[in-house]
Amino acid sequence: MNAFLQETALLALDLLIRTIPMMVAGVFAAELIMAFNATARISRVSRPLTIWSNLHHECGISFMMVFISPKAANAMLAKYHRDGIITRREMVVAALMNSFPNVMMHWRYLLPVYVPLLGLTGLVYFAILVVVGIIKTVIVMVAGRWMLPVPATPEEETNTPPPRPGWKEGVQKAMKTSATSLRHILIISVPTIIIVAVFISLGFFDTVADVMQGFGACFPIPAAGFAIIAAQFGSFIAGASVASTLLVAGTLSPQEIILTLLVGNILSSVTRAIRWYGTSYAAIFGPRTGAVIQGLSTGLRVVVMIAIVAALSFVW
């Protein structure tokens, strides 16, 4: 019992260290941007996307922040919602759009693994993941354009912008206004992350992984491919290593490797979604809204990937 408690405590501490600082940074960054009246300038790059999707330009700031930290970006959205700048529905749409920059940033750790191990096959697999992200984002943008009303023209674009405060004054204001938002986030996030750590220690996610591996038989992959899928539940590096061995040995063709990796990605996304929900979406947006965002994000991605797997199976 003592060993279990110690293991859970260390795991919870590790999750908190990796999660909470990014949330704090996101809220503080949002407050800094507001304090210095810089929302319009920073969101200018992503403005075509937000305008077309009927999102406030503040959502564009969050979209750009994803390239630095997804958790910080979503913490911004939660802060804007609590301040009444965006609606709950708008927050959900913006959070779903934020997943695309996160996919694009996967190249930092996916390409250095898949390209050396799988060569062109690994590059094609990564390209398909990017296409999945693009299709998902386009669907979310269309949904936003259809569901959301056109936001009012930002006040700073119709009137003379207010003078920017000095650096010291702006930082002090941001620190003061961050306190309320951070208090709300931490009250939810800390217990949620601890609960996730308990579930991990109990082996809940391992059980889910075992169940999901069984669904691999529903997809058109060769029997040898199940070794790749099993390894993917451990880590994407393990999956790529097994795939490389089977590719070099000629056991599986490049097309079969890609299809198997995609299927493994689909199945393992369920356990990843549950973990991410507890340590990110639920912690930032609250259990109810976080579940909606995570469910829509994972469900939409899985549907798109299944469609692509079906199309590739037919073509190949």
Short mmCIF file of C-alpha atoms in Angstrom, two decimals:
data_model
loop_
_atom_site.label_atom_id
_atom_site.label_comp_id
_atom_site.label_asym_id
_atom_site.label_seq_id
_atom_site.Cartn_x
_atom_site.Cartn_y
_atom_site.Cartn_z
CA MET A 1 0.00 0.00 0.00
CA ASN A 2 2.81 2.40 0.89
CA ALA A 3 4.56 1.61 -2.38
CA PHE A 4 1.36 2.33 -4.33
CA LEU A 5 0.85 5.66 -2.56
CA GLN A 6 4.47 6.63 -3.10
CA GLU A 7 4.33 5.72 -6.79
CA THR A 8 1.06 7.64 -7.25
CA ALA A 9 2.39 10.68 -5.40
CA LEU A 10 5.54 10.81 -7.54
CA LEU A 11 3.52 10.38 -10.72
CA ALA A 12 1.05 13.09 -9.69
CA LEU A 13 3.94 15.42 -8.88
CA ASP A 14 5.49 14.76 -12.30
CA LEU A 15 2.17 15.46 -14.07
CA LEU A 16 1.64 18.62 -12.06
CA ILE A 17 5.13 19.88 -12.87
CA ARG A 18 4.62 19.24 -16.58
CA THR A 19 1.10 20.71 -16.69
CA ILE A 20 0.56 23.54 -14.19
CA PRO A 21 3.44 25.85 -15.26
CA MET A 22 2.14 25.90 -18.85
CA MET A 23 -1.36 26.77 -17.67
CA VAL A 24 0.00 29.57 -15.51
CA ALA A 25 2.09 30.83 -18.44
CA GLY A 26 -0.95 30.81 -20.73
CA VAL A 27 -3.13 32.82 -18.36
CA PHE A 28 -0.35 35.31 -17.62
CA ALA A 29 0.43 35.70 -21.33
CA ALA A 30 -3.24 36.40 -22.04
CA GLU A 31 -3.34 39.02 -19.29
CA LEU A 32 -0.14 40.64 -20.58
CA ILE A 33 -1.58 40.86 -24.08
CA MET A 34 -4.76 42.42 -22.73
CA ALA A 35 -2.85 44.80 -20.46
CA PHE A 36 -0.74 46.14 -23.33
CA ASN A 37 -3.73 46.33 -25.76
CA ALA A 38 -1.92 44.04 -28.22
CA THR A 39 -4.70 41.59 -29.13
CA ALA A 40 -5.31 42.92 -32.63
CA ARG A 41 -1.62 43.11 -33.56
CA ILE A 42 -0.74 39.61 -32.39
CA SER A 43 -3.81 37.94 -33.95
CA ARG A 44 -3.18 39.54 -37.37
CA VAL A 45 -1.43 36.44 -38.77
CA SER A 46 -4.30 34.06 -38.00
CA ARG A 47 -7.06 36.60 -38.67
CA PRO A 48 -8.18 35.09 -42.02
CA LEU A 49 -8.92 31.80 -40.23
CA THR A 50 -10.75 33.39 -37.31
CA ILE A 51 -12.76 35.79 -39.48
CA TRP A 52 -13.91 33.00 -41.79
CA SER A 53 -14.82 30.83 -38.80
CA ASN A 54 -16.73 33.69 -37.07
CA LEU A 55 -14.33 33.69 -34.13
CA HIS A 56 -13.20 36.72 -32.15
CA HIS A 57 -9.65 37.81 -32.90
CA GLU A 58 -8.61 36.80 -29.38
CA CYS A 59 -9.01 33.20 -30.52
CA GLY A 60 -6.33 33.91 -33.10
CA ILE A 61 -3.90 34.75 -30.31
CA SER A 62 -4.57 31.37 -28.74
CA PHE A 63 -4.15 29.70 -32.16
CA MET A 64 -0.67 31.22 -32.52
CA MET A 65 0.26 30.29 -28.94
CA VAL A 66 -0.30 26.58 -29.73
CA PHE A 67 2.98 26.62 -31.69
CA ILE A 68 4.68 27.34 -28.35
CA SER A 69 2.48 25.51 -25.82
CA PRO A 70 -0.94 23.86 -26.41
CA LYS A 71 -1.79 23.96 -22.70
CA ALA A 72 -0.98 27.65 -22.47
CA ALA A 73 -3.07 28.33 -25.58
CA ASN A 74 -6.11 26.53 -24.18
CA ALA A 75 -5.66 28.28 -20.84
CA MET A 76 -5.98 31.53 -22.79
CA LEU A 77 -9.32 30.41 -24.25
CA ALA A 78 -10.63 29.45 -20.82
CA LYS A 79 -9.59 32.85 -19.52
CA TYR A 80 -11.30 34.70 -22.39
CA HIS A 81 -14.48 32.72 -21.77
CA ARG A 82 -14.53 33.49 -18.05
CA ASP A 83 -14.03 37.18 -18.87
CA GLY A 84 -17.04 37.10 -21.20
CA ILE A 85 -14.98 37.86 -24.31
CA ILE A 86 -16.02 34.65 -26.09
CA THR A 87 -18.99 32.32 -25.63
CA ARG A 88 -18.76 28.69 -24.53
CA ARG A 89 -19.59 27.48 -28.05
CA GLU A 90 -16.92 29.75 -29.50
CA MET A 91 -14.43 28.45 -26.96
CA VAL A 92 -15.17 24.86 -28.01
CA VAL A 93 -14.71 25.66 -31.72
CA ALA A 94 -11.48 27.55 -31.04
CA ALA A 95 -10.13 24.73 -28.87
CA LEU A 96 -10.81 22.24 -31.67
CA MET A 97 -9.01 24.49 -34.17
CA ASN A 98 -6.04 24.68 -31.81
CA SER A 99 -5.35 21.00 -32.41
CA PHE A 100 -4.00 21.69 -35.92
CA PRO A 101 -0.90 23.71 -34.94
CA ASN A 102 -0.28 21.04 -32.32
CA VAL A 103 -0.26 18.39 -35.07
CA MET A 104 2.11 20.49 -37.18
CA MET A 105 4.55 20.77 -34.29
CA HIS A 106 4.73 16.97 -34.04
CA TRP A 107 7.49 17.08 -36.65
CA ARG A 108 9.92 17.93 -33.85
CA TYR A 109 9.79 14.41 -32.45
CA LEU A 110 8.04 12.32 -35.13
CA LEU A 111 10.26 13.02 -38.14
CA PRO A 112 13.56 12.38 -36.29
CA VAL A 113 12.20 8.92 -35.49
CA TYR A 114 10.12 7.86 -38.48
CA VAL A 115 12.37 9.12 -41.28
CA PRO A 116 15.62 7.46 -40.07
CA LEU A 117 13.81 4.20 -39.25
CA LEU A 118 11.33 4.03 -42.15
CA GLY A 119 12.70 6.44 -44.76
CA LEU A 120 10.18 7.58 -47.36
CA THR A 121 7.51 5.36 -45.77
CA GLY A 122 7.83 7.30 -42.52
CA LEU A 123 7.66 10.62 -44.35
CA VAL A 124 4.48 9.56 -46.16
CA TYR A 125 2.94 8.47 -42.86
CA PHE A 126 3.69 11.86 -41.29
CA ALA A 127 2.27 13.64 -44.35
CA ILE A 128 -0.97 11.68 -43.97
CA LEU A 129 -1.21 12.75 -40.31
CA VAL A 130 -0.84 16.37 -41.44
CA VAL A 131 -3.58 15.88 -44.04
CA VAL A 132 -5.83 14.45 -41.31
CA GLY A 133 -5.18 17.58 -39.25
CA ILE A 134 -5.99 19.85 -42.20
CA ILE A 135 -9.26 18.03 -42.97
CA LYS A 136 -10.28 18.14 -39.33
CA THR A 137 -9.51 21.86 -39.09
CA VAL A 138 -11.48 22.64 -42.25
CA ILE A 139 -14.49 20.75 -40.87
CA VAL A 140 -14.26 22.70 -37.60
CA MET A 141 -13.98 26.00 -39.49
CA VAL A 142 -17.07 25.19 -41.54
CA ALA A 143 -18.91 24.27 -38.34
CA GLY A 144 -17.85 27.56 -36.76
CA ARG A 145 -19.00 29.57 -39.77
CA TRP A 146 -22.35 27.78 -39.67
CA MET A 147 -22.94 27.75 -35.90
CA LEU A 148 -21.44 31.03 -34.68
CA PRO A 149 -22.77 34.55 -35.27
CA VAL A 150 -20.48 37.07 -36.91
CA PRO A 151 -18.60 38.80 -34.07
CA ALA A 152 -18.82 42.54 -33.70
CA THR A 153 -15.98 44.62 -35.10
CA PRO A 154 -13.30 44.96 -32.42
CA GLU A 155 -13.51 48.28 -30.65
CA GLU A 156 -9.84 49.02 -31.16
CA GLU A 157 -10.36 48.92 -34.93
CA THR A 158 -13.21 51.45 -34.91
CA ASN A 159 -11.93 53.86 -32.27
CA THR A 160 -8.58 55.31 -31.32
CA PRO A 161 -6.76 52.56 -29.36
CA PRO A 162 -6.16 53.36 -25.70
CA PRO A 163 -2.60 54.30 -24.73
CA ARG A 164 -0.37 51.42 -23.75
CA PRO A 165 0.80 51.38 -20.13
CA GLY A 166 4.43 51.30 -19.14
CA TRP A 167 6.19 47.95 -18.88
CA LYS A 168 6.16 47.87 -15.08
CA GLU A 169 2.53 48.97 -14.87
CA GLY A 170 1.44 46.43 -17.48
CA VAL A 171 3.20 43.53 -15.78
CA GLN A 172 1.77 44.45 -12.39
CA LYS A 173 -1.73 44.67 -13.86
CA ALA A 174 -1.34 41.28 -15.58
CA MET A 175 -0.10 39.65 -12.39
CA LYS A 176 -3.02 41.05 -10.41
CA THR A 177 -5.73 40.04 -12.90
CA SER A 178 -4.17 36.58 -13.40
CA ALA A 179 -4.85 35.64 -9.78
CA THR A 180 -8.60 35.11 -10.21
CA SER A 181 -8.28 32.99 -13.34
CA LEU A 182 -5.45 30.91 -11.91
CA ARG A 183 -7.37 30.27 -8.71
CA HIS A 184 -10.28 28.91 -10.75
CA ILE A 185 -8.01 26.73 -12.91
CA LEU A 186 -5.97 25.31 -10.06
CA ILE A 187 -9.03 24.38 -8.01
CA ILE A 188 -10.12 22.14 -10.88
CA SER A 189 -6.81 21.06 -12.37
CA VAL A 190 -4.88 19.89 -9.31
CA PRO A 191 -7.51 17.34 -8.09
CA THR A 192 -8.13 16.20 -11.68
CA ILE A 193 -4.45 15.52 -12.33
CA ILE A 194 -4.14 13.63 -9.03
CA ILE A 195 -7.13 11.45 -10.00
CA VAL A 196 -5.49 10.71 -13.37
CA ALA A 197 -2.30 9.68 -11.57
CA VAL A 198 -4.32 7.27 -9.41
CA PHE A 199 -5.93 5.71 -12.50
CA ILE A 200 -2.52 5.31 -14.14
CA SER A 201 -1.12 3.61 -11.05
CA LEU A 202 -4.13 1.28 -10.90
CA GLY A 203 -3.44 0.18 -14.48
CA PHE A 204 -6.69 1.57 -15.86
CA PHE A 205 -5.10 2.85 -19.06
CA ASP A 206 -3.27 -0.45 -19.59
CA THR A 207 -6.62 -2.23 -19.43
CA VAL A 208 -8.11 0.17 -21.97
CA ALA A 209 -5.09 -0.39 -24.21
CA ASP A 210 -5.57 -4.17 -24.08
CA VAL A 211 -9.24 -3.78 -25.01
CA MET A 212 -8.49 -1.42 -27.89
CA GLN A 213 -5.83 -3.71 -29.33
CA GLY A 214 -8.55 -6.30 -29.76
CA PHE A 215 -10.36 -4.01 -32.19
CA GLY A 216 -7.42 -4.26 -34.57
CA ALA A 217 -9.05 -7.32 -36.15
CA CYS A 218 -11.78 -5.03 -37.50
CA PHE A 219 -9.29 -3.32 -39.83
CA PRO A 220 -7.70 -4.62 -43.05
CA ILE A 221 -4.17 -5.16 -41.78
CA PRO A 222 -1.92 -8.25 -42.03
CA ALA A 223 -1.37 -10.48 -39.02
CA ALA A 224 2.25 -9.32 -38.66
CA GLY A 225 0.99 -5.78 -38.23
CA PHE A 226 -0.45 -6.51 -34.79
CA ALA A 227 3.08 -6.45 -33.39
CA ILE A 228 3.37 -2.83 -34.55
CA ILE A 229 0.01 -1.90 -33.01
CA ALA A 230 0.92 -3.51 -29.69
CA ALA A 231 4.20 -1.58 -29.67
CA GLN A 232 2.42 1.70 -30.51
CA PHE A 233 0.46 1.47 -27.27
CA GLY A 234 3.81 1.61 -25.49
CA SER A 235 5.24 4.52 -27.49
CA PHE A 236 5.44 5.75 -31.07
CA ILE A 237 9.19 5.04 -30.99
CA ALA A 238 8.56 1.37 -30.18
CA GLY A 239 5.97 1.17 -32.94
CA ALA A 240 8.36 2.71 -35.48
CA SER A 241 11.15 0.34 -34.41
CA VAL A 242 9.00 -2.76 -34.90
CA ALA A 243 7.72 -1.40 -38.22
CA SER A 244 11.30 -0.78 -39.39
CA THR A 245 12.28 -4.36 -38.60
CA LEU A 246 9.32 -5.79 -40.52
CA LEU A 247 9.93 -3.43 -43.44
CA VAL A 248 13.63 -4.30 -43.75
CA ALA A 249 12.86 -8.03 -43.48
CA GLY A 250 10.30 -7.71 -46.26
CA THR A 251 7.55 -9.10 -44.05
CA LEU A 252 5.36 -6.08 -44.75
CA SER A 253 5.30 -3.74 -47.74
CA PRO A 254 5.53 0.06 -47.31
CA GLN A 255 1.78 0.34 -47.98
CA GLU A 256 1.01 -2.26 -45.30
CA ILE A 257 3.32 -0.48 -42.85
CA ILE A 258 1.52 2.84 -43.39
CA LEU A 259 -1.93 1.29 -43.02
CA THR A 260 -0.87 -0.55 -39.86
CA LEU A 261 0.62 2.60 -38.32
CA LEU A 262 -2.58 4.50 -39.10
CA VAL A 263 -4.74 1.80 -37.52
CA GLY A 264 -2.48 1.70 -34.47
CA ASN A 265 -2.77 5.48 -34.25
CA ILE A 266 -6.57 5.22 -34.34
CA LEU A 267 -6.73 2.58 -31.61
CA SER A 268 -4.13 4.13 -29.31
CA SER A 269 -5.80 7.55 -29.65
CA VAL A 270 -8.47 6.43 -27.18
CA THR A 271 -6.01 5.95 -24.32
CA ARG A 272 -4.14 9.11 -25.32
CA ALA A 273 -7.41 11.02 -25.31
CA ILE A 274 -8.33 9.86 -21.82
CA ARG A 275 -4.92 10.80 -20.45
CA TRP A 276 -4.92 14.16 -22.25
CA TYR A 277 -8.47 14.86 -21.08
CA GLY A 278 -7.52 14.47 -17.45
CA THR A 279 -4.26 16.41 -17.57
CA SER A 280 -5.33 19.13 -20.01
CA TYR A 281 -8.90 19.61 -21.18
CA ALA A 282 -10.66 18.77 -17.90
CA ALA A 283 -8.04 20.63 -15.90
CA ILE A 284 -8.36 23.77 -18.03
CA PHE A 285 -11.98 23.86 -19.19
CA GLY A 286 -13.61 21.87 -16.39
CA PRO A 287 -14.84 18.24 -16.49
CA ARG A 288 -18.02 18.86 -18.53
CA THR A 289 -16.71 21.23 -21.19
CA GLY A 290 -13.39 19.40 -21.29
CA ALA A 291 -15.18 16.12 -22.02
CA VAL A 292 -17.11 17.76 -24.86
CA ILE A 293 -13.96 19.20 -26.43
CA GLN A 294 -11.97 15.98 -26.03
CA GLY A 295 -14.82 13.83 -27.32
CA LEU A 296 -15.38 16.01 -30.39
CA SER A 297 -11.66 16.31 -31.11
CA THR A 298 -10.91 12.60 -30.81
CA GLY A 299 -14.13 11.50 -32.51
CA LEU A 300 -13.64 13.78 -35.50
CA ARG A 301 -10.00 12.76 -35.89
CA VAL A 302 -10.86 9.06 -35.68
CA VAL A 303 -13.63 9.39 -38.27
CA VAL A 304 -11.32 11.21 -40.69
CA MET A 305 -8.54 8.64 -40.18
CA ILE A 306 -10.91 5.70 -40.66
CA ALA A 307 -12.09 7.27 -43.93
CA ILE A 308 -8.48 7.67 -45.08
CA VAL A 309 -7.62 4.08 -44.09
CA ALA A 310 -10.64 2.84 -46.04
CA ALA A 311 -9.67 4.91 -49.10
CA LEU A 312 -6.03 3.76 -48.99
CA SER A 313 -7.09 0.14 -48.54
CA PHE A 314 -9.23 0.42 -51.66
CA VAL A 315 -6.50 2.13 -53.71
CA TRP A 316 -3.67 -0.14 -52.52
#
